[in-house]
Short mmCIF file of C-alpha atoms in Angstrom, two decimals:
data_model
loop_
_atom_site.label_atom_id
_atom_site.label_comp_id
_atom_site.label_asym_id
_atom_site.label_seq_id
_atom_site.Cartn_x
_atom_site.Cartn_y
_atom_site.Cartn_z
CA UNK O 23 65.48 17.20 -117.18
CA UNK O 24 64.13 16.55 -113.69
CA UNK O 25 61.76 19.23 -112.23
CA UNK O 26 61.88 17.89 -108.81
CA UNK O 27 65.36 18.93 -108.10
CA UNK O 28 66.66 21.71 -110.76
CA UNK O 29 69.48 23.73 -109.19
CA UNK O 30 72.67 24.01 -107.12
CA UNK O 31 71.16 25.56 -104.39
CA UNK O 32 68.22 22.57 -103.70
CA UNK O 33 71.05 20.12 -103.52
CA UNK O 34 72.78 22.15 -100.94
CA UNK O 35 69.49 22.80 -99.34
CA UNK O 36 69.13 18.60 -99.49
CA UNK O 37 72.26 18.51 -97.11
CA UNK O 38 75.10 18.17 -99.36
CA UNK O 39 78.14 20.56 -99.15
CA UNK O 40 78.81 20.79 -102.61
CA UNK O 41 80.72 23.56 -103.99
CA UNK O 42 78.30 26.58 -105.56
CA UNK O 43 80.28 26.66 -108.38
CA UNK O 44 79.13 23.18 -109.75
CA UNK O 45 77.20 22.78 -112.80
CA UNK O 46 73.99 21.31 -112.61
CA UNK O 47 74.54 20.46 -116.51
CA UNK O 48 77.21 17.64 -114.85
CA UNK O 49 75.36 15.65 -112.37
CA UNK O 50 71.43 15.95 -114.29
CA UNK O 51 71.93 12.47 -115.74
CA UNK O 52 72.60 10.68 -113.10
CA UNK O 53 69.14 12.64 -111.03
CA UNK O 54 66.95 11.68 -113.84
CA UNK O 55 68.25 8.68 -113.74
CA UNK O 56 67.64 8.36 -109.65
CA UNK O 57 64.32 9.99 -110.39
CA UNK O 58 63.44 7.34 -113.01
CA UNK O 59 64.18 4.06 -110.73
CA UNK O 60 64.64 5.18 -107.28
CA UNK O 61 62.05 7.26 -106.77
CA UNK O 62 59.15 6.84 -109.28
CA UNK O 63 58.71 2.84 -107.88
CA UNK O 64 58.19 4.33 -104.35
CA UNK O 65 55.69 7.42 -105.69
CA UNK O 66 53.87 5.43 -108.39
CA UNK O 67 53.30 6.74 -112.15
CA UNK O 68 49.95 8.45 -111.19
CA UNK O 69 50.95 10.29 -108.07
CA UNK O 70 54.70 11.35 -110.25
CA UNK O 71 52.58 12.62 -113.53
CA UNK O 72 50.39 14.61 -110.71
CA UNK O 73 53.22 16.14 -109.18
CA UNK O 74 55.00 17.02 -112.29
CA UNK O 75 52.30 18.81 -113.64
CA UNK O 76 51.60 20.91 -110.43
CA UNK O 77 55.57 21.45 -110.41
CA UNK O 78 55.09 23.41 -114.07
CA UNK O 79 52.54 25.87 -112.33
CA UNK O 80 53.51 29.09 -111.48
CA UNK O 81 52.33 28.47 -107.50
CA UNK O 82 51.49 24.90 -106.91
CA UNK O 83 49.26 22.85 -104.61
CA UNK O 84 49.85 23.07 -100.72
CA UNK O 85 50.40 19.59 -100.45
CA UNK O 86 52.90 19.58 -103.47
CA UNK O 87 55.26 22.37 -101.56
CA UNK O 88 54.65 19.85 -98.26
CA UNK O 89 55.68 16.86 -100.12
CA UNK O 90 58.72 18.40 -102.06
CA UNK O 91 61.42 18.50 -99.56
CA UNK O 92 61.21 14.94 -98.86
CA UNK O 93 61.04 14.24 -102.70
CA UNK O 94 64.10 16.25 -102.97
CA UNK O 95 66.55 14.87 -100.79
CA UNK O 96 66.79 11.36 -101.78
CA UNK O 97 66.97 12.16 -104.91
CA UNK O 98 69.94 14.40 -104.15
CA UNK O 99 71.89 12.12 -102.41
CA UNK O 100 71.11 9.15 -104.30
CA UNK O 101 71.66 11.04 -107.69
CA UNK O 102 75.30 12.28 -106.51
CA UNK O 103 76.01 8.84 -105.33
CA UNK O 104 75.32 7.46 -108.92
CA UNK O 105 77.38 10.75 -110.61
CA UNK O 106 80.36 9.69 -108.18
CA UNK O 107 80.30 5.97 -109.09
CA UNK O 108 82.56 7.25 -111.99
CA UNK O 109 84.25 11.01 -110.79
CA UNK O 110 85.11 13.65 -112.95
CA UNK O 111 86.52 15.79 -110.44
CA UNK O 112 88.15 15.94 -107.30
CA UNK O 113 86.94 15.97 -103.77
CA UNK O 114 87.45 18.55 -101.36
CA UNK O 115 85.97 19.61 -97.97
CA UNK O 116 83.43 21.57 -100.03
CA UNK O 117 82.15 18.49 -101.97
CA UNK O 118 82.69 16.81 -105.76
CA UNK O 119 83.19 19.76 -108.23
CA UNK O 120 84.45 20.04 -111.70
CA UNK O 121 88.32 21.14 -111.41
CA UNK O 122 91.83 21.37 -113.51
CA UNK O 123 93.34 17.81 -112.72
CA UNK O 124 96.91 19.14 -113.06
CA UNK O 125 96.40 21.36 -110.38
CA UNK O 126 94.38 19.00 -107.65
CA UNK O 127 95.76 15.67 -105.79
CA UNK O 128 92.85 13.16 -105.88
CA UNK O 129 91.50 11.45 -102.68
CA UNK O 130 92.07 7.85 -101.68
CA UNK O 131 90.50 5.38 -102.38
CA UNK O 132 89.43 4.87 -98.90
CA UNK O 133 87.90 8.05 -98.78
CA UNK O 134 86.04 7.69 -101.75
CA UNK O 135 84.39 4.65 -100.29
CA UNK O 136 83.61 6.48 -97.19
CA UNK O 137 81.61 8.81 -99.14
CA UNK O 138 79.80 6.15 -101.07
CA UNK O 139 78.59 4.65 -98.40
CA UNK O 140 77.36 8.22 -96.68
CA UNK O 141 75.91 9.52 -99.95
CA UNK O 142 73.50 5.49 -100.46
CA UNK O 143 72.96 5.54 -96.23
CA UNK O 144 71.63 8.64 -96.24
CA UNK O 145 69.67 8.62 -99.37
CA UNK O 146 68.09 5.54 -97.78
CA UNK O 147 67.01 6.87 -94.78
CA UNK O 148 65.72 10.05 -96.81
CA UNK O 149 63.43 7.17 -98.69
CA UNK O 150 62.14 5.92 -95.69
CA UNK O 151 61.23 9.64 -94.72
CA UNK O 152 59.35 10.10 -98.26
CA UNK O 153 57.39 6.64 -97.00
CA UNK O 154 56.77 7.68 -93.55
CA UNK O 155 55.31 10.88 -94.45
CA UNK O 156 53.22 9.92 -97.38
CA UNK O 157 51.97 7.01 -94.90
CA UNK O 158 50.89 10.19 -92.33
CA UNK O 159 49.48 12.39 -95.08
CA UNK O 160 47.95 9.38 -97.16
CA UNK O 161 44.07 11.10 -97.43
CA UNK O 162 46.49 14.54 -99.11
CA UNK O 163 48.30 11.90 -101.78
CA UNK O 164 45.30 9.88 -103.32
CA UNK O 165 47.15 8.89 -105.75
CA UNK O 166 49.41 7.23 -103.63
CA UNK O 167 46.46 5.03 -102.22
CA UNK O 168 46.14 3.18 -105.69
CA UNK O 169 49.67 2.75 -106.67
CA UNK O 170 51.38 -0.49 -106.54
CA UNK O 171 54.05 0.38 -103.67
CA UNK O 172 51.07 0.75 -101.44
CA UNK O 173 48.73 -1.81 -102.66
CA UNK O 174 51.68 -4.34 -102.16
CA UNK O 175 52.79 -3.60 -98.52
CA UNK O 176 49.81 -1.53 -96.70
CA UNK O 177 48.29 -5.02 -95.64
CA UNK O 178 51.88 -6.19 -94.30
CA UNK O 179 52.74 -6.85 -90.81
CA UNK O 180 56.47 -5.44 -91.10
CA UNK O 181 55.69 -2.70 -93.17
CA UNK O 182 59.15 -0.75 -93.05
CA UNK O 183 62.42 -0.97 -92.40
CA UNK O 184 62.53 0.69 -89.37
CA UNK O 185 60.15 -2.21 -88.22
CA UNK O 186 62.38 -4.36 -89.53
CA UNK O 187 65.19 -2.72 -87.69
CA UNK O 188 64.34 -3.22 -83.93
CA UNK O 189 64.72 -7.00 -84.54
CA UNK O 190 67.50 -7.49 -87.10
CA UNK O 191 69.85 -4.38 -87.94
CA UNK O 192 69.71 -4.17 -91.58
CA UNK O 193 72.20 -0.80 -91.39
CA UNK O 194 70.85 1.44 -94.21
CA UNK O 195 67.13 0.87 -94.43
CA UNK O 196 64.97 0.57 -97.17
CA UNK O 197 67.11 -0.27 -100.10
CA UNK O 198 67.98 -3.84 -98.05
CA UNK O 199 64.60 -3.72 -96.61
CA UNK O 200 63.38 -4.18 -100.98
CA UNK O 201 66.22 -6.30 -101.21
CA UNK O 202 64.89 -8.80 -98.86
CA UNK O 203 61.17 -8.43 -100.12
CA UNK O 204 60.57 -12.25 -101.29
CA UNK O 205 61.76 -13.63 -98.27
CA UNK O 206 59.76 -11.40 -96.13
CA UNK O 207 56.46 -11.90 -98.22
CA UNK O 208 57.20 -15.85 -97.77
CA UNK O 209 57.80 -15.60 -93.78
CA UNK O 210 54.44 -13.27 -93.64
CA UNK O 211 52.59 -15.62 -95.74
CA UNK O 212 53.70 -18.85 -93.16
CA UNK O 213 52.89 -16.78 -90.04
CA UNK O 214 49.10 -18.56 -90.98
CA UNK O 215 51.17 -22.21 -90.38
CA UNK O 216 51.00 -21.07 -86.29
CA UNK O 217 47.63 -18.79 -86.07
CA UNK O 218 45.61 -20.39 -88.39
CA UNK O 219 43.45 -18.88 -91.39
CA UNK O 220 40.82 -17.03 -89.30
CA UNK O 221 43.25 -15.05 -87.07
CA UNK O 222 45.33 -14.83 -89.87
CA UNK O 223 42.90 -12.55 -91.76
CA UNK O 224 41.75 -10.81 -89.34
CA UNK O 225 45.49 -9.59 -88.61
CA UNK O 226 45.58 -8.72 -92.87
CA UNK O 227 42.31 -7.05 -92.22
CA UNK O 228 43.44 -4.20 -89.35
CA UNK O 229 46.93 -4.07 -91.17
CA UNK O 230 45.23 -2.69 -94.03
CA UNK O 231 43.19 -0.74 -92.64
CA UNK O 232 40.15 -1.67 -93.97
CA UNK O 233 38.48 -2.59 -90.46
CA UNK O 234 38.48 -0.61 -86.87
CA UNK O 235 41.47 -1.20 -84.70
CA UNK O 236 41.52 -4.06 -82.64
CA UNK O 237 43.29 -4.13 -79.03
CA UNK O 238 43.85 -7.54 -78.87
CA UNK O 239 45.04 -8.18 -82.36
CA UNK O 240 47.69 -4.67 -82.21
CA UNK O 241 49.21 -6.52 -79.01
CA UNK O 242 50.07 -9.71 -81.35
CA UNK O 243 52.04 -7.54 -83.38
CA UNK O 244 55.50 -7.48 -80.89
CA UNK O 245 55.31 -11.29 -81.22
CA UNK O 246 54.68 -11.74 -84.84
CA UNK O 247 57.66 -8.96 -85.94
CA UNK O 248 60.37 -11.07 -84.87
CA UNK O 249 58.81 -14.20 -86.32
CA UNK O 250 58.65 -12.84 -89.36
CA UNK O 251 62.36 -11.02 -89.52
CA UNK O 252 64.42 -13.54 -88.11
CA UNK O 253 62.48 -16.16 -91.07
CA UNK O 254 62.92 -13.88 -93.23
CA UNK O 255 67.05 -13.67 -92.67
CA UNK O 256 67.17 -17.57 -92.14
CA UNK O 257 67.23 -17.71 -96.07
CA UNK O 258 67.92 -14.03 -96.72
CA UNK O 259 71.36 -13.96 -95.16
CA UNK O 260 72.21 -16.87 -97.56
CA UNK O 261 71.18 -15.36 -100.63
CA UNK O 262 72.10 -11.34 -100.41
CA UNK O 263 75.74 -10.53 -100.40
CA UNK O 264 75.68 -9.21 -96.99
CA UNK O 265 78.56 -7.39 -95.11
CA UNK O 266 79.20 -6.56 -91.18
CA UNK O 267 79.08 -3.56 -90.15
CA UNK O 268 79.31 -2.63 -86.47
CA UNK O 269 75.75 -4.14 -84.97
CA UNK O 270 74.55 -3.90 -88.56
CA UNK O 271 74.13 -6.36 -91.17
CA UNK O 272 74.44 -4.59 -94.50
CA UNK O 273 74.30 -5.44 -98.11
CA UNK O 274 76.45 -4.55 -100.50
CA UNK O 275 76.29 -1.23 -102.16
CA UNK O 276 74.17 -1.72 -105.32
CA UNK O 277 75.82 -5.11 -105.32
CA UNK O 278 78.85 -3.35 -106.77
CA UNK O 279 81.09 -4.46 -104.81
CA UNK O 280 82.68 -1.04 -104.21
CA UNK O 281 83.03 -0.87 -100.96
CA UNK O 282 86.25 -2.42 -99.12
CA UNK O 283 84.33 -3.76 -96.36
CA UNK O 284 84.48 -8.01 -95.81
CA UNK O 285 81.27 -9.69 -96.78
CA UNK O 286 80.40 -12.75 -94.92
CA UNK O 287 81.55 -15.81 -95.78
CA UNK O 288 79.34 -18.68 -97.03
CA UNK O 289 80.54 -20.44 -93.83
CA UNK O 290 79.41 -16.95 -91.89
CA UNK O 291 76.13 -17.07 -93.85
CA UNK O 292 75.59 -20.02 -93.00
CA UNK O 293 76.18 -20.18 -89.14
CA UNK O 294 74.01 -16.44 -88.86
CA UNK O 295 71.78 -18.57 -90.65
CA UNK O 296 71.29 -21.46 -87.80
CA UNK O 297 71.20 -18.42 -85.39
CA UNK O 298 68.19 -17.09 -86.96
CA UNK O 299 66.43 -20.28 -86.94
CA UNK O 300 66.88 -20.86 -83.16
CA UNK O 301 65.61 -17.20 -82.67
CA UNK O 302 62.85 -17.47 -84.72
CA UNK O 303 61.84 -20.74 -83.01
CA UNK O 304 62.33 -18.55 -79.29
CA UNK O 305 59.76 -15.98 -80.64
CA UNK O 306 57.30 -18.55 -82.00
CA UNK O 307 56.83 -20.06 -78.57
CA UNK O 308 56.74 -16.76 -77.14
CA UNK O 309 53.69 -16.18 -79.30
CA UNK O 310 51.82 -19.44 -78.29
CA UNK O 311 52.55 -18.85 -74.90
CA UNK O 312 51.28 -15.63 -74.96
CA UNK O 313 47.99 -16.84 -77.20
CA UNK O 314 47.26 -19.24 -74.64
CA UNK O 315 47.28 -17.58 -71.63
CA UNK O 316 44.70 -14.75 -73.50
CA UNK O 317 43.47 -17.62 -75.39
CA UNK O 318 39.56 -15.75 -74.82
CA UNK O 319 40.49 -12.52 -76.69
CA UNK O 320 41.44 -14.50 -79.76
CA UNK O 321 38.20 -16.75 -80.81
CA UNK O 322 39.38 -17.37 -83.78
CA UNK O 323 42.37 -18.97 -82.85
CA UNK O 324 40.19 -20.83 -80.23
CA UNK O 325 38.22 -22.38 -82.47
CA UNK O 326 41.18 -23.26 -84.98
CA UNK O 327 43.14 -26.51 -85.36
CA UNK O 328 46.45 -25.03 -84.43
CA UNK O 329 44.78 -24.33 -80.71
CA UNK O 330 42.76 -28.05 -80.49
CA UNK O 331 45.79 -30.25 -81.47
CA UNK O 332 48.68 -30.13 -79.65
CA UNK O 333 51.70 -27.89 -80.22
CA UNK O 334 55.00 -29.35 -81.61
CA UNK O 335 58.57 -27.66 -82.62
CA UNK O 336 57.91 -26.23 -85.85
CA UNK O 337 61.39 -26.26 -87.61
CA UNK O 338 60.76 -23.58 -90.53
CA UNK O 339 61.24 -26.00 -93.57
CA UNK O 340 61.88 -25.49 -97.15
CA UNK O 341 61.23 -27.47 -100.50
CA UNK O 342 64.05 -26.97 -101.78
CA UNK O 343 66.91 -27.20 -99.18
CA UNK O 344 69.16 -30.07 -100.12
CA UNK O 345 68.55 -31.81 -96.58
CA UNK O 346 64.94 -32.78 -97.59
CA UNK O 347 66.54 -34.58 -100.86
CA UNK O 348 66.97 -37.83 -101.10
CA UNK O 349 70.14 -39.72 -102.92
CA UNK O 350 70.66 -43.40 -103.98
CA UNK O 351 73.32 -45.04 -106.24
#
């Protein structure tokens, strides 16, 4: 049984207006089960087992009680979400509770999904608070420092979705923001094909952390964000089942398929696809104009062959994209 979130009362304190009368008994499965693969991959095994074991004392650690709220509310709403994916209740303005089916008229199905989608949204954006603060209070967690989730994006140059976010509207944050991992890693990785090795470290280097901050380099970052989101949905939107929402581009909850909204088309995909490419060839001239008229704060782009030869349309290009195949009878 989860320690992190052990009562009625927590949940409600989490936000959700579920009925007091609920047993905890019911929905436990389905929160050790959220605390098992939604949150542990975030925390890491080292920093969990640490908080765990301060959880069993009778007062724990200062920075335990700082940490816990924002431990307990994703796992809240993401734990409900995966108890309602199969109901054994009904719904009411007070929330999901156990009642006598003969004597309760079950919600639509519209409703349902309305909740669904509340209940993953805001567990999302409760993730991305866990992530924000445990990026502020790093030097309290060090556990965090040497788990994989941090080892793996602390030297990115999107490192979040709300980064993400001011370029492409990925509607509930983090979840799609891990959904679209491999494509971002590849479009940070070719960000080098247009600054060159040198510069290209150097940016890896201040990301991290593991150098001073730079002036000139934190002013590159407006122009290499875009680059890297608008690649990243050129194959992205092709390849996650993604839905329109408002402004937002979504995915699909959980790939489920639960919700009634219309996912794109492969015809859509493929035309938000084009899109992308023209924007992401928009920001990559924005960023060698704006390299070459500060070409003398960046000497390592100076010196590079990206600056001496001469600049062409770089049309983002993949192996494996049946226009670069060739056919014969």
């Amino acid at each position: 049984m989860s320690t992190i979130l052990t009562t009625i009362a927590q949940i409600q304190e989490a936000g959700l207006d579920i009925d007091k009368n609920t047993k905890i008994e019911v929905l436990t499965p389905r929160i050790d089960e959220s605390e098992r693969d939604y949150l542990l991959p975030v925390l890491g095994q080292d920093l969990y087992d640490t908080l765990i074991t301060d959880l069993a004392e009778v007062t724990p650690s200062a920075a335990t009680t700082a940490i816990l709220p924002y431990l307990q509310k994703p796992l809240a709403w993401n734990g409900y979400y995966r108890f309602f994916k199969k109901p054994v209740g009904s719904l009411s303005h007070a929330g999901f509770y156990k009642k006598n089916f003969d004597h309760s008229q079950q919600p639509a199905k519209w409703e349902i999904d309305l909740l669904k989608e509340e209940l993953i949204c805001t567990a999302d954006k409760s993730l991305d608070e866990l992530i924000a603060f445990l990026r502020d209070n790093v030097a309290d967690y060090p556990d965090w420092e040497t788990s994989a989730y941090f080892s793996q994006n602390k030297s990115l140059i999107i490192q979040n979705a709300d980064q993400f976010n001011q370029f492409v509207k990925i509607g509930c944050s983090s979840r799609v923001f891990q959904l679209l991992d491999p494509f971002r890693r590849r479009a940070e990785k070719n960000v080098k094909r247009t600054v060159c090795s040198d510069l290209y470290a150097a940016i890896l280097d201040q990301m991290s952390g593991d150098v001073a901050e730079d002036a000139a380099i934190t002013a590159l970052l407006p122009y290499l964000r875009p680059m890297i989101a608008y690649e990243t949905m050129i194959n992205g939107i092709l390849r996650v089942p993604f839905y329109r929402y408002g402004e937002d581009v979504m995915s699909w909850t959980y790939a489920d398929g639960t919700l009634t909204k219309q996912g794109l088309s492969a015809a859509e995909a493929r035309s938000q696809s084009e899109m992308y490419k023209d924007m992401y060839e928009e920001a990559r001239q924005d960023l060698l104009a704006f390299l070459n008229e500060n070409i003398d704060d960046y000497p390592e782009y100076a010196n590079s062959d990206c600056y001496s030869t001469s600049p062409r349309t770089l049309e983002v290009r993949y192996d494996n994209d049946v226009t670069n195949k060739h056919f014969g009878i």
